[in-house]
Amino acid sequence: MIAGKRVLLVISGGIAAYKSLELIRRVRERGGDVRCILTSGGAEFVTPLSVAALSENKVYGDLFSLTDEAEMGHIRLSREADLLVVAPASADLMAKMATGRADDLASTALLATDKRVLIAPAMNVRMWEHPATQANLATLRAQGVLTVGPNAGDMACGEYGPGRMAEPAEILAAIDSFFAAGARLSGRRALVTSGPTYEAIDPVRYLANRSSGRQGHAIALALSRLGAETTLVTGPTRLADPAGVDVVHIESAEEMLAACRTALPADVAVCAAAVADWRVAKTSGQKLKKNGTAPKLALTTNPDILANLAAAGNSRPRLVVGFAAETENLIAHATAKLTSKGCDWIVANDVSPGTGTFGGEENSVHVIDAAGVDSWPRLSKDDVAARLAARIADHLAGASVTGSAS
Ligand code: C5P
């Protein structure tokens, strides 16, 4: 799976950098091409000469080298790769990545890339366990950064615990499975809706709901991880845009529908947004004034985006998936939605008070299709997304590719 792929390896400062030399060798043995960026910290542990000799490529190190910029700009360097691997990933480089700093070639390339990134952290156990590093890790994971390791063991600094960089064979296996998984939906197009919608009352007030967008964003990321060219149409959320996904930010249901139509054709559409059922019939162009009596808001029904996509005729995605958040008679109500919305699958989830699903980290779902009900255990929203993406890939396997997908 690695054969023919281009890996951009970032070697940052840490004693584990010596293992990266072995990693270069192994990727090349499998037929992969390796280009390396050596940070100034990394160059304290391994020499540019060894890295160049093993990769049989020029080693990049200085952001301001005019020769490097003329031959291969940092943007091109990061975009021409199929995968960026950071090994070792120091606490400092992880912090830079999490905060979007770009003050050397490695951090600039990592910020400028449109490709997936795999990090192999390596640091002292206390640095690894520090809440700052763990928060950076959570931020990076939410952006779709993949991780391998660290492992627990004796450390060069004399302490014991997690912080040792994963072995070259483990990093190689992670690279391999990235490319293997990445192929499953490659050439497919996916459309995902996520988040709430905001329905304006006047220029400053709106109707909304408490959807966090976590499940929808996780699904977009999971589909893109499997190689789908993914568009995420999302209402306002606090979440970062998932890496590698084309994100369209909208506010109202009508804007969401228009953005979804523009995103067609797609092989699969997953509607996870909590679209407002109603909008204010007549939005005021000026801020409504308080004049002693509360205004009466007349509401009108919003378009049903899921039903619209399912009835999109020739541009109907081959697979249309909806969600049903119910507080009672979950399966019966969700099954009825399969027919009323005209979709192929309904992912039913219980959002009754006390489940903590709405806005929470976990979800327990039942996937309902014409064949019946497939009930999954309670999982994190990321795991629900990964499992759903895998089910979608199984379903589309063998079907011909839609529209302009290349
Ligand atoms: O009818 P209900 O809101 O329960 O249906 C939920 C499903 O329909 C979700 O998949 C949601 O994204 C979708 N939906 C939609 N447009 C609406 C209302 C719901 O796409 N206006």
PDB file of C-alpha atoms and ligand atoms in Angstrom, residues 193-195 197 253 256 260 270-278 301-309 321-326 333 337 340-341 343 345-347, ligand 1:
ATOM      1  CA  THR A 193     -24.777  18.331   7.077  1.00  0.00           C
ATOM      2  CA  SER A 194     -23.992  19.234  10.652  1.00  0.00           C
ATOM      3  CA  GLY A 195     -24.746  21.618  13.501  1.00  0.00           C
ATOM      4  CA  THR A 197     -29.303  26.347  11.926  1.00  0.00           C
ATOM      5  CA  ALA A 253     -31.951  26.110   6.705  1.00  0.00           C
ATOM      6  CA  MET A 256     -28.047  24.910   4.028  1.00  0.00           C
ATOM      7  CA  CYS A 260     -26.196  21.105  -0.355  1.00  0.00           C
ATOM      8  CA  VAL A 270     -25.471  12.084   5.503  1.00  0.00           C
ATOM      9  CA  CYS A 271     -27.844  14.598   7.088  1.00  0.00           C
ATOM     10  CA  ALA A 272     -26.787  14.979  10.691  1.00  0.00           C
ATOM     11  CA  ALA A 273     -27.716  18.647  11.073  1.00  0.00           C
ATOM     12  CA  ALA A 274     -30.350  19.695  13.567  1.00  0.00           C
ATOM     13  CA  VAL A 275     -32.175  21.853  11.067  1.00  0.00           C
ATOM     14  CA  ALA A 276     -34.682  24.258  12.580  1.00  0.00           C
ATOM     15  CA  ASP A 277     -38.161  23.058  11.666  1.00  0.00           C
ATOM     16  CA  TRP A 278     -39.491  26.574  11.397  1.00  0.00           C
ATOM     17  CA  THR A 301     -41.994  25.642   7.841  1.00  0.00           C
ATOM     18  CA  ASN A 302     -38.399  25.227   6.681  1.00  0.00           C
ATOM     19  CA  PRO A 303     -37.481  23.036   3.724  1.00  0.00           C
ATOM     20  CA  ASP A 304     -36.608  19.464   4.702  1.00  0.00           C
ATOM     21  CA  ILE A 305     -33.073  19.091   3.378  1.00  0.00           C
ATOM     22  CA  LEU A 306     -32.925  15.327   3.858  1.00  0.00           C
ATOM     23  CA  ALA A 307     -36.217  14.809   1.989  1.00  0.00           C
ATOM     24  CA  ASN A 308     -35.049  17.202  -0.720  1.00  0.00           C
ATOM     25  CA  LEU A 309     -31.802  15.287  -1.279  1.00  0.00           C
ATOM     26  CA  VAL A 321     -28.716   8.733   5.313  1.00  0.00           C
ATOM     27  CA  GLY A 322     -30.759  10.644   7.877  1.00  0.00           C
ATOM     28  CA  PHE A 323     -30.742  10.892  11.634  1.00  0.00           C
ATOM     29  CA  ALA A 324     -33.699  10.600  13.949  1.00  0.00           C
ATOM     30  CA  ALA A 325     -33.339  12.031  17.412  1.00  0.00           C
ATOM     31  CA  GLU A 326     -36.249  10.773  19.462  1.00  0.00           C
ATOM     32  CA  HIS A 333     -40.673   6.724  14.975  1.00  0.00           C
ATOM     33  CA  LYS A 337     -39.007   8.461   8.916  1.00  0.00           C
ATOM     34  CA  SER A 340     -41.638   9.899   5.086  1.00  0.00           C
ATOM     35  CA  LYS A 341     -38.209  11.284   4.133  1.00  0.00           C
ATOM     36  CA  CYS A 343     -34.006   8.072   2.588  1.00  0.00           C
ATOM     37  CA  TRP A 345     -30.902   4.568   6.185  1.00  0.00           C
ATOM     38  CA  ILE A 346     -31.961   6.253   9.376  1.00  0.00           C
ATOM     39  CA  VAL A 347     -29.541   6.474  12.276  1.00  0.00           C
TER      40      VAL A 347
HETATM   41  O1  C5P B   1     -38.006  15.256  11.049  1.00  0.00           O
HETATM   42  P1  C5P B   1     -36.767  15.235  11.878  1.00  0.00           P
HETATM   43  O2  C5P B   1     -36.241  16.595  12.180  1.00  0.00           O
HETATM   44  O3  C5P B   1     -36.873  14.376  13.099  1.00  0.00           O
HETATM   45  O4  C5P B   1     -35.714  14.488  10.944  1.00  0.00           O
HETATM   46  C1  C5P B   1     -34.370  14.403  11.276  1.00  0.00           C
HETATM   47  C2  C5P B   1     -33.568  14.175  10.030  1.00  0.00           C
HETATM   48  O5  C5P B   1     -33.991  15.027   8.990  1.00  0.00           O
HETATM   49  C3  C5P B   1     -32.114  14.517  10.259  1.00  0.00           C
HETATM   50  O6  C5P B   1     -31.357  13.700   9.376  1.00  0.00           O
HETATM   51  C4  C5P B   1     -32.033  15.974   9.850  1.00  0.00           C
HETATM   52  O7  C5P B   1     -30.723  16.338   9.458  1.00  0.00           O
HETATM   53  C5  C5P B   1     -33.006  16.000   8.691  1.00  0.00           C
HETATM   54  N1  C5P B   1     -33.702  17.269   8.510  1.00  0.00           N
HETATM   55  C6  C5P B   1     -33.404  18.069   7.416  1.00  0.00           C
HETATM   56  N2  C5P B   1     -34.078  19.232   7.200  1.00  0.00           N
HETATM   57  C7  C5P B   1     -35.056  19.621   8.043  1.00  0.00           C
HETATM   58  C8  C5P B   1     -35.380  18.816   9.163  1.00  0.00           C
HETATM   59  C9  C5P B   1     -34.688  17.654   9.352  1.00  0.00           C
HETATM   60  O8  C5P B   1     -32.483  17.707   6.663  1.00  0.00           O
HETATM   61  N3  C5P B   1     -35.708  20.748   7.808  1.00  0.00           N
END
